[in-house]
Short mmCIF file of C-alpha atoms in Angstrom, two decimals:
data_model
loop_
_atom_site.label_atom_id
_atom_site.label_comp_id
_atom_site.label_asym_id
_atom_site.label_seq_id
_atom_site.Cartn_x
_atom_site.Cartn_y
_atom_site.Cartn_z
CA UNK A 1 34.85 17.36 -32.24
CA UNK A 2 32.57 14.99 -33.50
CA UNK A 3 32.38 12.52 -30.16
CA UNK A 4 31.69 15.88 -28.57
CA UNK A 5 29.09 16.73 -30.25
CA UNK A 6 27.72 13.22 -30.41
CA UNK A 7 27.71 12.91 -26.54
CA UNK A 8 25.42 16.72 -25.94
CA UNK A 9 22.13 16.09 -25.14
CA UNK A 10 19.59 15.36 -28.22
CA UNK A 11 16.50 17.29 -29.06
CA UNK A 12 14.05 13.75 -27.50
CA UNK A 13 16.10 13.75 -24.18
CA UNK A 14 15.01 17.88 -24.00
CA UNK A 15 11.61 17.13 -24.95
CA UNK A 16 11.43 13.88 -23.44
CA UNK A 17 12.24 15.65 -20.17
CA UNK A 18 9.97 18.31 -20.34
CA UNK A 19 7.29 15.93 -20.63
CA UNK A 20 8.75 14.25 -17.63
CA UNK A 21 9.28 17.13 -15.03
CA UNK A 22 5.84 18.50 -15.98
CA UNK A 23 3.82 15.42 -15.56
CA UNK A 24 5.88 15.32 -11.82
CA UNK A 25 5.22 19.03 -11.13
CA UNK A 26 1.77 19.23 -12.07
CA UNK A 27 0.40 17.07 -8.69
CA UNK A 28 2.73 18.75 -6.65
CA UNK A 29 1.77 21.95 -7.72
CA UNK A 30 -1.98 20.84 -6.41
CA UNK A 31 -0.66 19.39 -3.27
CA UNK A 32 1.21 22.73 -2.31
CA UNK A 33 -2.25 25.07 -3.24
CA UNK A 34 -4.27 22.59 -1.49
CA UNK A 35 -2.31 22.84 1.90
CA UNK A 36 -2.22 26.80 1.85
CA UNK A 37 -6.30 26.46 1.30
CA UNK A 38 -6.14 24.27 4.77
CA UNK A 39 -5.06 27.75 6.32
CA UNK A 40 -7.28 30.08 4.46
CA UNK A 41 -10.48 27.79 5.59
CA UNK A 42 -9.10 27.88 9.13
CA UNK A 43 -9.63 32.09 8.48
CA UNK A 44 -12.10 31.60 6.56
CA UNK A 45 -14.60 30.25 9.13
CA UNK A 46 -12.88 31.44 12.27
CA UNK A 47 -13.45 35.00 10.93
CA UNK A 48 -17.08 34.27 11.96
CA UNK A 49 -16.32 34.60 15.23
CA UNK A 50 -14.74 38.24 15.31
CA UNK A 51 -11.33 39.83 15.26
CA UNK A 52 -9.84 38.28 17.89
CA UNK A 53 -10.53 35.08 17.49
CA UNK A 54 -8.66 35.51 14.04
CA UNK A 55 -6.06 37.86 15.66
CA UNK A 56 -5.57 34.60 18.45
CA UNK A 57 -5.67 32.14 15.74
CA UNK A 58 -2.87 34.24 13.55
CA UNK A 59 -0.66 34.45 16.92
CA UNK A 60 -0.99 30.60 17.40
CA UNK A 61 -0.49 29.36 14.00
CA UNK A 62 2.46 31.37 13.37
CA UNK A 63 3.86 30.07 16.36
CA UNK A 64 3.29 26.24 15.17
CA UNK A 65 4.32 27.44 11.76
CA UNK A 66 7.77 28.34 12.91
CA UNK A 67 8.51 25.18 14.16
CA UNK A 68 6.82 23.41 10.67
CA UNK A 69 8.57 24.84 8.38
CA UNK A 70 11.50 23.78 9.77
CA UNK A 71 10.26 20.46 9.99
CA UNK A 72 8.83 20.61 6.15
CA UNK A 73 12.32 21.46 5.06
CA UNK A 74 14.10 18.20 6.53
CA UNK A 75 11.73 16.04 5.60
CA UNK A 76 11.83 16.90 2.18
CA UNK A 77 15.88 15.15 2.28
CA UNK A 78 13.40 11.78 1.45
CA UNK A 79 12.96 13.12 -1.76
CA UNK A 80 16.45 13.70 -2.55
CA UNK A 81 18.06 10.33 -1.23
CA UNK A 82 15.52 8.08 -2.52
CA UNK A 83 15.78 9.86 -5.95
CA UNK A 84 19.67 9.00 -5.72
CA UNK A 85 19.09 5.61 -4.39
CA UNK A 86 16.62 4.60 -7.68
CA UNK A 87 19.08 6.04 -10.05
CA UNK A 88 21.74 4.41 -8.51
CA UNK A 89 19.58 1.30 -9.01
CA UNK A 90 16.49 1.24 -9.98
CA UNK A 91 14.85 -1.51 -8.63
CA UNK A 92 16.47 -1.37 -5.00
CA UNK A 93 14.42 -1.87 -2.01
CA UNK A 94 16.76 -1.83 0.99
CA UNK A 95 18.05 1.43 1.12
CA UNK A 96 15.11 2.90 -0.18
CA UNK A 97 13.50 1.25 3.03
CA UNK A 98 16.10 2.49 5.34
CA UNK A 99 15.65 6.36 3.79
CA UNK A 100 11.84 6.21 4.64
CA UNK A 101 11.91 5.12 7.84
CA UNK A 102 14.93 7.63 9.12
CA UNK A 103 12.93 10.02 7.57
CA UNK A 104 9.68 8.50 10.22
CA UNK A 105 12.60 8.81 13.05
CA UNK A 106 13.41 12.36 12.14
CA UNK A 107 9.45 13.19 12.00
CA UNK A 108 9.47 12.28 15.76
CA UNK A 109 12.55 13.76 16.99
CA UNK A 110 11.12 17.60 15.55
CA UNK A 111 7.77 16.84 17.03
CA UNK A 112 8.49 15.48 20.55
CA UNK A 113 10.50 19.11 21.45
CA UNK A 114 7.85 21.03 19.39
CA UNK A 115 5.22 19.70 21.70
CA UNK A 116 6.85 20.73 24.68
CA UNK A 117 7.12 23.89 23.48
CA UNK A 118 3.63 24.36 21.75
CA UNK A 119 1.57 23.38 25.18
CA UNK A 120 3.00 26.35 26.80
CA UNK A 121 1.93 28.55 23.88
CA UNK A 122 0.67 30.95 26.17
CA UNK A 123 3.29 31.47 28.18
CA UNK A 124 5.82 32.07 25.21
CA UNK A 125 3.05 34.39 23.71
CA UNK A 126 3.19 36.61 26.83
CA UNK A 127 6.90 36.59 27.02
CA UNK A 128 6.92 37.91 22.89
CA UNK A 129 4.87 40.46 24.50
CA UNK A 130 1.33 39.54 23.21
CA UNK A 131 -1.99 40.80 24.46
CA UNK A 132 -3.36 38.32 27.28
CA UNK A 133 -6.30 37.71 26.03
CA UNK A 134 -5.21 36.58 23.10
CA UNK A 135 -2.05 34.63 24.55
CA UNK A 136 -4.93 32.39 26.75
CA UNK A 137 -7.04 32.45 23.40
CA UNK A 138 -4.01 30.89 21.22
CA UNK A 139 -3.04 28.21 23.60
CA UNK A 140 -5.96 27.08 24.05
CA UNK A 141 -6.12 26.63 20.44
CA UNK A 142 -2.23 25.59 20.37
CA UNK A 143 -2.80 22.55 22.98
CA UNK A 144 -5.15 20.96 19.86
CA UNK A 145 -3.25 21.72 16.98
CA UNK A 146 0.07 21.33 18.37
CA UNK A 147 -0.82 17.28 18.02
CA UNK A 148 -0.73 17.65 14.48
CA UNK A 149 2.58 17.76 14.04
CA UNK A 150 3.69 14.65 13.80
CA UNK A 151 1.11 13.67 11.67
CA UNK A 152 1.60 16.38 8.90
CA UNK A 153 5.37 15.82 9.10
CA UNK A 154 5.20 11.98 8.30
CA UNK A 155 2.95 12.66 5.36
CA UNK A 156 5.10 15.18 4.41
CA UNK A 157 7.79 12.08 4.52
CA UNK A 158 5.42 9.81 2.60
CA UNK A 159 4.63 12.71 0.05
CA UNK A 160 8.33 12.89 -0.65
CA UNK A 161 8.58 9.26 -0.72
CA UNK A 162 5.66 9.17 -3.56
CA UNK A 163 7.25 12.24 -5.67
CA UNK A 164 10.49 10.37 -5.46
CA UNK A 165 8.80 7.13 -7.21
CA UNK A 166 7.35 9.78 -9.39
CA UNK A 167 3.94 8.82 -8.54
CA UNK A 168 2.86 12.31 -6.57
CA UNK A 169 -0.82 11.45 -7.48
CA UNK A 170 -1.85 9.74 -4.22
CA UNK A 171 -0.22 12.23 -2.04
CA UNK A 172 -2.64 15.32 -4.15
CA UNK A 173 -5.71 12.81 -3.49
CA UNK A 174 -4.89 12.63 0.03
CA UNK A 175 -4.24 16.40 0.82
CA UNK A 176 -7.31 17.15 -1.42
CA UNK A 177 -9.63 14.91 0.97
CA UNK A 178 -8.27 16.16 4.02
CA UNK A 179 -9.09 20.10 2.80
CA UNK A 180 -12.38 18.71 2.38
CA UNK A 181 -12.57 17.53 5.87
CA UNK A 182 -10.73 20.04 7.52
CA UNK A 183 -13.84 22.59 5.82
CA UNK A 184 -16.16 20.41 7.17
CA UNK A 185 -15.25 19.84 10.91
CA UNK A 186 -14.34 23.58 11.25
CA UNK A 187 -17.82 24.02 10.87
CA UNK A 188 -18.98 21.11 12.95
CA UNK A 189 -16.57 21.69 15.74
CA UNK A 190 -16.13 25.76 15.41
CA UNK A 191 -20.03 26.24 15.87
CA UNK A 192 -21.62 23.44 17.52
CA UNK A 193 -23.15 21.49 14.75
CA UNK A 194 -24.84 18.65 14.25
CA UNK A 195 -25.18 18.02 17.66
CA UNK A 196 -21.61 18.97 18.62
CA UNK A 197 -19.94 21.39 21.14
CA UNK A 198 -19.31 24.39 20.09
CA UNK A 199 -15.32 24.54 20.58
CA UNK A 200 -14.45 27.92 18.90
CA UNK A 201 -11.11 28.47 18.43
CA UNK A 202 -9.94 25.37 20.00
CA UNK A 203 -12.46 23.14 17.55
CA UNK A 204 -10.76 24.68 14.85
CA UNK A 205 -7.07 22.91 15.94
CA UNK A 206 -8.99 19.55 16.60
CA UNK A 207 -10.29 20.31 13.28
CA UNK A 208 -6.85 20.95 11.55
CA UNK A 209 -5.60 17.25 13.70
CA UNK A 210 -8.50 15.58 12.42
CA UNK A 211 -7.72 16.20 8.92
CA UNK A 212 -3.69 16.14 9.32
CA UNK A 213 -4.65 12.16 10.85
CA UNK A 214 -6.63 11.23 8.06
CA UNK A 215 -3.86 12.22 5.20
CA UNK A 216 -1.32 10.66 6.77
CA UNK A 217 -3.79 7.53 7.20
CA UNK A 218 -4.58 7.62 3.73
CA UNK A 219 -1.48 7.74 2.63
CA UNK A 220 -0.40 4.53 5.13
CA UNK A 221 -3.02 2.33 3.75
CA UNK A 222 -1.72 3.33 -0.24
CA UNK A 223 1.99 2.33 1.23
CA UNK A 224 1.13 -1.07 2.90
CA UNK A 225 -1.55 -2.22 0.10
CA UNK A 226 -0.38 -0.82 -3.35
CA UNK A 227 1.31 -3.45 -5.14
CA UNK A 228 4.46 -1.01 -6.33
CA UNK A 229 4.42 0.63 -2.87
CA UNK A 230 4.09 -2.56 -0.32
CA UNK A 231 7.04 -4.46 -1.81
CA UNK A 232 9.33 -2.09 0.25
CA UNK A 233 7.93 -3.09 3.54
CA UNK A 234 8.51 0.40 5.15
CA UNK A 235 6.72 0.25 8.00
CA UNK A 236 8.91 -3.35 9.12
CA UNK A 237 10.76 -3.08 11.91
CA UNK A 238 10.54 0.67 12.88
CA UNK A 239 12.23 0.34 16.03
CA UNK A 240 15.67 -0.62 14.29
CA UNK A 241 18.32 2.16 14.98
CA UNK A 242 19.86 3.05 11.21
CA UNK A 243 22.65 5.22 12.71
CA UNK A 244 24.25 5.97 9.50
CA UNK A 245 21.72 6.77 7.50
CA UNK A 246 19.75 8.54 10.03
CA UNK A 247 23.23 10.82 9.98
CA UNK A 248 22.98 11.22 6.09
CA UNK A 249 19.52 12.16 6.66
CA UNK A 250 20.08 15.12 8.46
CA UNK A 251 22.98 15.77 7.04
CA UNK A 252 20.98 16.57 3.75
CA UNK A 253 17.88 17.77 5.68
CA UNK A 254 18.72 20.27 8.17
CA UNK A 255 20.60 22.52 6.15
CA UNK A 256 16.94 22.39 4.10
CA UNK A 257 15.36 23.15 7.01
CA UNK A 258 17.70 26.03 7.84
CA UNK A 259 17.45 27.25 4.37
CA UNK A 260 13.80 27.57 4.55
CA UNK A 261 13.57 29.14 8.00
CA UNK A 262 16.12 31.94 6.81
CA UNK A 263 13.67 32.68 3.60
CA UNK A 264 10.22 32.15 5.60
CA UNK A 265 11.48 34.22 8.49
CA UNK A 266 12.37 37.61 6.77
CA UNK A 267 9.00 37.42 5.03
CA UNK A 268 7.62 37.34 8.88
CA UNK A 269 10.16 40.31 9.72
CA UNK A 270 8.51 42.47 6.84
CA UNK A 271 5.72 42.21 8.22
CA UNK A 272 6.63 43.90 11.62
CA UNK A 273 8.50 46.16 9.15
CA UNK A 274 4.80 47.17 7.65
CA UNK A 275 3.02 47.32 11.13
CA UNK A 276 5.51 50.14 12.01
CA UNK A 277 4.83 52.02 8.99
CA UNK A 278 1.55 52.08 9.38
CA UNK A 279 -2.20 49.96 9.07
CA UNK A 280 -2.69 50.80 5.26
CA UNK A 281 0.80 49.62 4.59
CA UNK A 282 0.15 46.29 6.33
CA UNK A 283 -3.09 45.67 4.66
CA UNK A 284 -1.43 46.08 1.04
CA UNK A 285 1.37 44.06 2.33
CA UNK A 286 -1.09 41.22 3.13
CA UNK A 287 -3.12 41.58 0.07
CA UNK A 288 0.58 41.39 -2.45
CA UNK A 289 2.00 38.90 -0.38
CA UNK A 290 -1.07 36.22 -0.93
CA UNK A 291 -0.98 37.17 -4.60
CA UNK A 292 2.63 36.33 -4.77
CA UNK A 293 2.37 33.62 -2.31
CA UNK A 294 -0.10 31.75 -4.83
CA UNK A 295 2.73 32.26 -7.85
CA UNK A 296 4.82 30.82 -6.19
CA UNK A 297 3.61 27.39 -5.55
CA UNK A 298 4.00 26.63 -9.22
CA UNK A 299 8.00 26.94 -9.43
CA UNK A 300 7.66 25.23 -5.98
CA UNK A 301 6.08 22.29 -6.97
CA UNK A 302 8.31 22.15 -10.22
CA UNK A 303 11.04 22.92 -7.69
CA UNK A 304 10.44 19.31 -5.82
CA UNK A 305 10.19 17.78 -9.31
CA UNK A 306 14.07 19.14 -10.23
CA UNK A 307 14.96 17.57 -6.86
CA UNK A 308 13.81 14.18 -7.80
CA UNK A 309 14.83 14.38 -12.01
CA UNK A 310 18.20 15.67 -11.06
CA UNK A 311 18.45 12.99 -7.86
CA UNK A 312 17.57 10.26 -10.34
CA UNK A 313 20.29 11.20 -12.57
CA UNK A 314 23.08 11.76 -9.99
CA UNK A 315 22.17 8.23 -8.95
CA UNK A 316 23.03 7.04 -12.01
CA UNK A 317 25.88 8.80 -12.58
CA UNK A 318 24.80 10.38 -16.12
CA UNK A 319 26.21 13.96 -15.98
CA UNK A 320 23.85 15.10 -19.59
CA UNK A 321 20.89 13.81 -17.51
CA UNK A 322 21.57 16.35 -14.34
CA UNK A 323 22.35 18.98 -16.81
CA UNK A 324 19.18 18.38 -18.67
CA UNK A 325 17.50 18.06 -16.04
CA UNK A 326 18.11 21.08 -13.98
CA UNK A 327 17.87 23.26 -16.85
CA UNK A 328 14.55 21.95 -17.86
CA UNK A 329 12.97 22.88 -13.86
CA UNK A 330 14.53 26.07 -14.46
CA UNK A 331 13.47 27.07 -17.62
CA UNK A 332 9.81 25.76 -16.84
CA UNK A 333 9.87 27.63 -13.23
CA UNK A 334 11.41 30.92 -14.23
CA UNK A 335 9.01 31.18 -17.10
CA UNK A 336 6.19 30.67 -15.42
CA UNK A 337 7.60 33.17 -13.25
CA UNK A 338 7.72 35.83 -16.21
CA UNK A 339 3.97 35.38 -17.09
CA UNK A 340 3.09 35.79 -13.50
CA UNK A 341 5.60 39.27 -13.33
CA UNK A 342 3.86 40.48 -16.57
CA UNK A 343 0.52 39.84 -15.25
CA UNK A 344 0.85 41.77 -12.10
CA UNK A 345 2.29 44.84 -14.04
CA UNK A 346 -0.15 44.80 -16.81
CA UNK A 347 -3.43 44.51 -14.39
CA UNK A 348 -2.58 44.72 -10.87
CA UNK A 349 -6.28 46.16 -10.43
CA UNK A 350 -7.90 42.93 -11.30
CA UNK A 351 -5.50 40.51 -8.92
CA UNK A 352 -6.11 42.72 -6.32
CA UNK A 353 -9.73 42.84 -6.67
CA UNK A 354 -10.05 39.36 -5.92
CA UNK A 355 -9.27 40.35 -1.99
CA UNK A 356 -10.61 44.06 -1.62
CA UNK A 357 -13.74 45.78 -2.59
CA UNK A 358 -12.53 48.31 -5.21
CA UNK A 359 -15.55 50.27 -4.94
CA UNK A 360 -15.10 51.64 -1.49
CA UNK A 361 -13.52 54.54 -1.01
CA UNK A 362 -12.43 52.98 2.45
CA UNK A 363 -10.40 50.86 0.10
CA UNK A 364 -8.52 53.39 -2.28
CA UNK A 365 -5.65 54.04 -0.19
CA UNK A 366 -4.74 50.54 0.51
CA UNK A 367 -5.43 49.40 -3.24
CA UNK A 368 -3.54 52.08 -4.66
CA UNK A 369 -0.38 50.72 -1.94
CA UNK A 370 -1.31 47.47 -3.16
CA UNK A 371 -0.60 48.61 -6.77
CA UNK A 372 2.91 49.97 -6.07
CA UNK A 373 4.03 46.54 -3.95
CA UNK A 374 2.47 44.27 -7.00
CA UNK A 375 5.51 46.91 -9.07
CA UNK A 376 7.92 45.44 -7.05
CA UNK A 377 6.39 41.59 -6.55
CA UNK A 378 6.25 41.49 -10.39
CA UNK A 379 10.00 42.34 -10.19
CA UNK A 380 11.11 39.68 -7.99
CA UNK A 381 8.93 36.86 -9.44
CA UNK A 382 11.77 35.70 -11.85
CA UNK A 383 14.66 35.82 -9.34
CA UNK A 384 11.81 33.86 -6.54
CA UNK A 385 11.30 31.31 -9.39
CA UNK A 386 15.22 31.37 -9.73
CA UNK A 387 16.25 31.11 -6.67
CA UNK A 388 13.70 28.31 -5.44
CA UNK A 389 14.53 25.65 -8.67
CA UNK A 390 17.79 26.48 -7.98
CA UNK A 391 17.73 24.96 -4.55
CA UNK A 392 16.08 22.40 -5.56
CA UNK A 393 18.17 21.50 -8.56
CA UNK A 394 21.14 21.60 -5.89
CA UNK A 395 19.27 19.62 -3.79
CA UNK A 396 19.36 16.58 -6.09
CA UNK A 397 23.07 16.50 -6.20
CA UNK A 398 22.77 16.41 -2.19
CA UNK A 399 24.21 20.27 -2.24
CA UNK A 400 22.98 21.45 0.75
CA UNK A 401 25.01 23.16 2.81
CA UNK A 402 26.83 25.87 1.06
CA UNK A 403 22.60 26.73 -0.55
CA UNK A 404 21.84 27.50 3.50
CA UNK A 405 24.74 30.11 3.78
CA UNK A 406 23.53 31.57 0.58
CA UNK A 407 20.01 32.58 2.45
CA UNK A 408 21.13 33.36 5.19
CA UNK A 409 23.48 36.15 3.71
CA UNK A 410 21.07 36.95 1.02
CA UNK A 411 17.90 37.21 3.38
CA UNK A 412 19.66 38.28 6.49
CA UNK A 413 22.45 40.06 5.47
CA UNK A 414 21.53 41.76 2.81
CA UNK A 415 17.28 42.01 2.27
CA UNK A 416 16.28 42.67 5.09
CA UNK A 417 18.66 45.39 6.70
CA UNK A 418 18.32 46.83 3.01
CA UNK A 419 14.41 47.33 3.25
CA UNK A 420 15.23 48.23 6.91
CA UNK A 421 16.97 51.03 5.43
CA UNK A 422 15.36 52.03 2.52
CA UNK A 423 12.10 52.21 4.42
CA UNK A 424 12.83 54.10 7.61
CA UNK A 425 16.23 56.62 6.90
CA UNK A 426 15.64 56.69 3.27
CA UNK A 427 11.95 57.32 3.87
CA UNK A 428 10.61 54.99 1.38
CA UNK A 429 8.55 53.37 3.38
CA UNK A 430 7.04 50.26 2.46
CA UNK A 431 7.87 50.67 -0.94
CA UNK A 432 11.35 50.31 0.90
CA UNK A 433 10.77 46.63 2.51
CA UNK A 434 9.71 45.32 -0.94
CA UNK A 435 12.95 46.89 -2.57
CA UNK A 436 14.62 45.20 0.31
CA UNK A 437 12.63 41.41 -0.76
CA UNK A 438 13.73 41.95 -4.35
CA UNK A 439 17.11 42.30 -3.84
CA UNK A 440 17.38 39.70 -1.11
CA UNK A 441 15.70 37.43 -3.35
CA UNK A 442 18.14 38.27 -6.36
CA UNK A 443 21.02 37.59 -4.35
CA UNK A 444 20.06 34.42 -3.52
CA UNK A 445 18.96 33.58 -6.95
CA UNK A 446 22.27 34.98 -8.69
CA UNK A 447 24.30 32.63 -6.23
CA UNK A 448 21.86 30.01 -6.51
CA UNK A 449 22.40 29.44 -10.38
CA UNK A 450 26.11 30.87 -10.14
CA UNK A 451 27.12 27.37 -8.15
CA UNK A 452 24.80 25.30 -10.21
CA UNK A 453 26.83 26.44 -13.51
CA UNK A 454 29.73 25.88 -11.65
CA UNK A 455 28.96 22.25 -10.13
CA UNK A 456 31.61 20.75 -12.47
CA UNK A 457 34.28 23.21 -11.68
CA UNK A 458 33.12 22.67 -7.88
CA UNK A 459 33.23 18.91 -7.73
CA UNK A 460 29.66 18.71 -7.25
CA UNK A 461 29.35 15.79 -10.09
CA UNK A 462 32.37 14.22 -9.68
CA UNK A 463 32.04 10.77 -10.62
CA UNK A 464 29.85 10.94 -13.28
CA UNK A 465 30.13 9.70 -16.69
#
């Protein structure tokens, strides 16, 4: 009884981890609000130029989206192997090295067919049976921010690289500049100034590549002349074929990348949900979604930090480090989460204030809509905090797999033909969709923690001491 006790987890290693996953999350956190602001200064400006040039804009850039968040889910498998790999042994270099540059391989091989696809943005536009106008519009501005691909995906590689070193701060500096330039030449390139052609919608993707370049740059010129980065020589010998670790690579990463497609996707399908109900429903979709959007990037970024804490201690086999670990993320994420869910039922007026004019009576209809889907948001904010540290606790014990199947059922088989349901036979509406979300979204959360209480039981440590 007494070894037992003796070999729990002590009061420092609770604290000491706190201290650790927070001082991980809090840069990440930054990163991930700093890369959504890219996209609302792309709106932002383009809204200048009328309602179809931000109707063109949405079509193409949820159309490259698609294919990036596919892309942002396998390359965040760098995190988790080199996490493993430096608890394994802390000071290694070569496998380290080989993890990096598969994940530089894997950048390419999503880009190259994502090209091919993006340049004939028009034509798959008109064949999802968009206006024409606004098909010509968005691949016009597709053929210049389709190039940016690549560029965003290998510092999305580097970025997981950094977090996995724990040292996430160059990566925020980086993303932080290139929202800075990305403001700047949408207005240079958008409008014609300073001499330049006015572009429109097209300067606006040259805009988005210019500053996608430049963080990725950045970030290349921190790896090669740092003196705790440039010791691992990434960039050596690219052009070296690293079968199997190229095959452990994805065999981490595309189940990610699945995973995320399954949970971005049915937020995309609830939106043609809310277009069918009706305009005022849509509006006060958009206006709760951002809201809970923006809460969510905190148990995200604290998310990628569980992925690295608990891939450290897998490495090195110490089973009271995973546990502590993963049940520091979650604690940290889900409460978060709980402020948030309070905040949104106690004054649901002032968050959504921040995106409509509450004094026009133009506005009362969608505000008080807006008000009844911040009800149900508030609801699901634990179970999103839940289920997203959840992942990426699993994540660090290279758990990928079985995590997919648990979106897609929860998502797919269960959220959305429940809001389906409950919003057009059941005449709820879009009161309906949400209700649809917030289970989905519990389902996945439930299951989510279920196998991470069970990773003993499931072989998922086996191994460690």
């Amino acid at each position: 009884m007494n070894e037992a006790i003796a070999a729990r987890p002590t009061r420092d290693a609770w604290v000491g981890e706190i201290r650790s996953t927070l001082g991980l999350s809090w840069p990440l956190i930054l990163t991930n609000v700093a890369q959504t602001g890219m996209t609302a200064t792309d709106v932002l400006m383009l809204g200048r130029l009328g309602p179809d040039a931000v109707a063109a804009s949405a079509l193409g850039a949820n159309l490259y989206f698609f294919f990036l968040i596919f892309g942002i889910g396998v390359m965040s498998a760098t995190s988790a192997l080199v996490a493993a790999e430096r608890g394994r042994k802390p000071h290694s270099v070569k496998m380290v090295r080989r993890t990096v540059r598969q994940g530089i391989w894997a950048a390419l091989c999503i880009a190259i067919p994502c090209w091919i696809v993006l340049w004939n943005g028009e034509s798959v536009l008109l064949m999802l049976g968009q206006e024409p106008h606004l098909a010509a519009a968005a691949g016009g501005y597709l053929r210049f921010l389709q190039w940016s691909m690549l560029p965003f995906l290998l510092y999305l590689t580097f970025r997981s690289y950094m977090a996995a070193m724990e040292r996430p701060a160059w990566a925020m500096m980086a993303v932080f500049i290139g929202l800075g330039v990305n403001a700047l030449a949408n207005w240079v390139l958008i409008f014609g100034n300073w001499g330049f052609p006015a572009m429109g919608l097209r300067g606006s993707g040259l805009a988005t590549l210019s500053a996608t370049i430049l963080m990725a740059s950045i970030l290349v010129v921190v790896l090669t002349t740092d003196r705790r980065f440039r010791r691992y020589r990434l960039f050596g010998r690219l052009w070296r074929a690293d079968w199997p670790r190229f095959k452990a690579f994805w065999g981490i990463g595309l189940p990610i990348g699945l995973t995320v497609i399954f949970e971005v996707s049915i937020f995309n399908a609830a939106v043609m949900l809310m277009g069918i109900i009706g305009p005022d429903a849509l509006a006060a979709h958009a206006v709760a979604i951002q809201i809970a959007s923006l809460t969510f990037m905190v148990p995200l970024g604290i998310a990628q930090a569980a992925t690295v804490r608990v891939g450290r201690a897998f490495g090195s086999r110490d089973r009271h480090g995973v546990t502590v670990a993963g049940w520091t993320g979650l604690a940290l994420g889900v409460g978060f989460m709980v402020f948030t869910a309070i905040l949104m039922l106690a004054a649901p007026r002032l968050l959504i204030g921040a995106f409509l004019d509450l004094s026009l009576p133009a506005n009362a209809a969608v505000a008080q809509t807006a008000t009844l889907f911040l009800a149900f948001a508030a609801l699901f904010q634990v179970a999103d905090g839940a289920q997203v540290v959840g992942a990426g606790m699993l994540r660090g014990l290279h758990d990928t797999r079985v995590p997919m199947l648990y979106a897609a059922l929860g998502y797919w088989g269960i959220g959305l033909p429940l809001g389906a349901v409950m919003a057009f036979p059941l005449g709820f509406g879009g009161a309906g969709v949400w209700a649809g979300l917030a289970s989905g979204l519990t389902v996945v959360a439930a299951l989510m923690l279920w196998r991470w209480s069970r990773r003993d039981a499931l072989g998922l440590t086996a191994g460690l001491r």
